[in-house]
């Protein structure tokens, strides 16, 4: 299938994610993509701002 | 169905929605509540419990920790209504007088 | 045949719709936890409380504030979802 072949180098990550989202979510892909983008942005911004450190330092479960 | 919860897929997970379930997860931990949704990415469950004091608890059980899920009860109309109205509307938007 | 591919197309659409309803509801649940007190039940019988911030979309990490650890309060923290069995918000 096309998925098993290596992606051509010209392909942009955003397009690839869009295609994967379309496969997973069909007509609702754009809506889910937008919700996820907003949530990830909040997470990234909070991490930039607050610089949280992992707790516990060593994972409890590997 | 040990270890297989995360492999069930969206159509099977949907069959558990709005049912009261018992979830065993981790070691010897069991969690009960009305199943609101299952995250298709992490297979995590969202359970809601209406407490006797009138409050609502929401619990997320991580998909990777799930051992077993069993259905206890189907929701009646009253519970379905409570699930629909109380879960995803912010408390601040409550229409109660 | 055309019939079977149409049937599997409809089946795919049903699955896609189910997946998006589940995902949207899950994301809304996580968003509703913003700024609320959560109790994490972690592996090794570890239980801690914190104020929920946000999760990344792959649900690998939870960003929290005022994490009450057994040895004191950590103002800002990241919790690995792999360490977590469940977490609860009481309203």
XYZ file of C-alpha atoms in Angstrom:
250
model
C 0.000 0.000 0.000
C 1.044 3.628 -0.334
C 1.545 3.860 3.419
C 4.332 1.308 3.441
C 6.394 3.193 0.866
C 8.769 5.840 2.151
C 7.392 9.349 1.908
C 8.975 11.405 -0.859
C 11.328 14.038 0.546
C 9.261 16.834 -0.983
C 6.255 15.950 1.162
C 5.596 18.415 3.967
C 4.813 17.074 7.474
C 1.638 19.175 7.672
C 0.203 17.628 4.516
C 1.024 14.153 5.707
C -0.697 14.762 9.042
C -3.678 16.205 7.207
C -3.968 13.063 5.090
C -3.701 10.831 8.150
C -6.345 12.859 9.975
C -8.646 12.580 6.959
C -8.271 8.804 7.029
C -8.999 8.628 10.743
C -11.754 11.223 11.082
C -13.205 11.594 7.575
C -15.456 14.644 7.194
C -14.685 15.823 10.746
C -10.904 15.866 10.239
C -10.651 19.662 10.022
C -12.650 20.155 13.220
C -10.590 17.634 15.210
C -7.355 19.033 13.771
C -8.366 22.540 14.909
C -9.301 21.363 18.411
C -6.028 19.464 18.728
C -4.010 22.424 17.486
C -5.606 24.690 20.115
C -4.969 22.177 22.885
C -1.358 21.548 21.871
C -0.785 25.297 21.682
C -2.031 25.713 25.262
C 0.215 22.876 26.427
C 3.290 24.235 24.608
C 2.665 27.781 25.798
C 2.229 26.684 29.429
C 5.447 24.662 29.233
C 7.350 27.625 27.770
C 5.960 29.953 30.390
C 6.136 27.773 33.496
C 9.101 25.512 32.658
C 7.645 22.521 34.521
C 10.017 19.713 35.543
C 9.071 16.062 35.395
C 7.767 14.514 38.558
C 8.864 12.044 39.571
C 12.302 12.650 38.036
C 12.659 8.946 37.251
C 9.618 7.284 35.633
C 7.643 5.036 37.980
C 6.979 2.677 35.133
C 9.309 2.140 32.176
C -10.207 -9.358 27.408
C -6.971 -8.581 29.212
C -4.766 -6.211 27.241
C -7.223 -6.004 24.394
C -9.225 -2.919 25.426
C -6.987 -0.589 23.445
C -7.417 -2.729 20.328
C -11.229 -2.742 20.251
C -11.625 0.337 18.058
C -14.186 3.170 17.808
C -17.276 1.135 16.859
C -16.803 -1.311 19.743
C -15.980 1.440 22.265
C -19.129 3.294 21.256
C -21.165 0.301 22.429
C -20.036 0.992 26.013
C -21.003 4.672 26.001
C -23.628 5.754 28.562
C -23.327 2.451 30.393
C -22.229 2.055 33.976
C -18.990 0.125 33.840
C -16.486 -1.436 36.182
C -12.920 -0.927 35.049
C -9.990 -2.776 36.568
C -6.698 -1.002 36.019
C -3.183 -1.137 37.406
C -2.940 -3.627 40.232
C -6.103 -4.396 42.158
C -7.729 -1.074 41.416
C -11.296 -0.904 40.275
C -13.112 2.160 39.024
C -16.827 2.521 38.479
C -18.848 5.124 36.665
C -20.904 6.028 33.632
C -18.758 5.867 30.516
C -18.805 9.218 28.738
C -16.207 8.609 26.073
C -13.084 6.696 25.098
C -10.140 8.554 23.613
C -9.443 6.842 20.274
C -5.788 7.938 20.509
C -4.900 6.617 23.988
C -7.883 4.283 24.633
C -8.401 6.160 27.923
C -11.877 6.092 29.437
C -13.791 9.015 30.905
C -16.106 7.942 33.723
C -18.664 10.122 35.477
C -20.093 9.396 38.891
C -23.047 11.224 40.434
C -22.297 11.375 44.148
C -24.906 11.243 46.906
C -24.025 14.808 47.962
C -25.225 16.005 44.546
C -21.744 16.527 43.153
C -20.268 14.996 40.051
C -16.895 13.289 39.782
C -15.084 12.833 36.506
C -12.354 10.242 36.260
C -9.986 9.460 33.403
C -8.587 5.914 33.426
C -5.514 5.608 31.210
C -5.906 3.140 28.362
C -2.470 1.597 28.932
C -3.437 0.633 32.503
C -6.805 -0.972 31.669
C -7.064 -4.677 32.413
C -10.755 -5.318 32.063
C -14.025 -3.482 31.395
C -17.412 -4.910 32.317
C -20.879 -3.396 31.922
C -22.887 -3.115 35.157
C -25.999 -1.203 34.102
C -27.657 0.529 31.185
C -28.584 4.165 31.749
C -32.263 4.985 32.304
C -33.803 8.164 30.861
C -33.065 10.206 33.992
C -29.401 9.197 33.985
C -29.108 9.830 30.235
C -30.475 13.330 30.830
C -28.024 13.943 33.660
C -25.150 12.701 31.520
C -26.200 14.895 28.610
C -26.718 18.068 30.631
C -24.212 17.944 33.442
C -21.099 16.499 31.936
C -19.968 18.745 29.166
C -21.672 22.001 29.963
C -19.484 24.159 32.178
C -20.823 24.558 35.715
C -20.872 28.312 35.153
C -23.374 27.887 32.329
C -25.827 26.016 34.516
C -29.407 27.077 33.928
C -30.494 26.063 37.418
C -32.038 28.949 39.348
C -17.260 -5.719 -6.481
C -18.946 -2.323 -6.352
C -21.416 -3.535 -3.730
C -18.756 -4.630 -1.258
C -16.618 -1.541 -1.748
C -19.686 0.651 -1.178
C -20.486 -1.326 1.960
C -16.941 -1.024 3.255
C -17.028 2.679 2.376
C -20.123 3.108 4.530
C -18.475 1.055 7.257
C -15.394 3.284 7.106
C -17.571 6.379 7.380
C -19.349 4.922 10.408
C -16.023 4.235 12.061
C -14.654 7.679 11.225
C -17.764 9.309 12.651
C -17.603 7.213 15.821
C -13.904 8.060 16.213
C -14.445 11.800 15.817
C -17.366 11.888 18.292
C -15.263 9.977 20.849
C -12.213 12.172 20.279
C -14.110 15.464 20.396
C -15.856 14.481 23.631
C -12.538 13.390 25.140
C -10.830 16.670 24.216
C -13.764 18.601 25.705
C -13.484 16.595 28.935
C -9.773 17.415 29.198
C -10.471 21.098 28.510
C -13.162 21.107 31.219
C -10.508 20.037 33.756
C -8.443 23.171 33.205
C -7.619 24.897 36.506
C -9.382 22.235 38.571
C -8.004 20.189 41.440
C -7.162 16.687 40.296
C -6.064 13.592 42.184
C -3.660 11.343 40.335
C -3.554 7.632 41.135
C -0.165 6.480 39.952
C 1.731 3.219 39.788
C 3.225 2.005 43.054
C 0.232 3.254 45.053
C 1.428 6.842 44.682
C -1.394 9.386 45.071
C -0.833 13.097 44.514
C -2.981 16.199 44.085
C -2.412 19.100 41.726
C -4.143 21.813 39.726
C -4.716 20.573 36.184
C -3.252 22.653 33.366
C -3.175 20.932 30.004
C -2.318 17.732 28.215
C -0.484 17.273 24.950
C -2.686 15.864 22.203
C -1.042 12.434 22.266
C -1.858 12.245 25.996
C 1.751 11.517 26.933
C 2.188 14.326 29.489
C 0.036 16.335 31.879
C 1.116 19.856 32.747
C 0.058 20.689 36.317
C 0.654 23.335 39.000
C 0.925 23.135 42.791
C 1.711 19.453 42.802
C 1.605 18.084 46.337
C 4.328 15.448 46.401
C 5.192 13.367 49.479
C 8.191 15.671 50.075
C 6.581 19.048 49.448
C 4.880 21.205 46.860
C 6.324 21.499 43.357
C 5.015 24.724 41.824
C 5.095 23.551 38.207
C 5.338 19.954 37.042
C 4.928 17.534 34.167
C 3.478 14.120 34.892
C 4.086 11.244 32.508
C 0.866 9.522 31.516
C 2.739 6.199 31.637
C 3.085 6.704 35.413
C -0.649 7.348 35.784
C -3.402 4.797 36.295
C -6.201 7.343 36.619
C -7.006 10.891 37.643
C -10.155 12.378 39.138
C -11.873 15.752 39.375
C -14.617 16.300 41.970
C -17.155 18.996 41.243
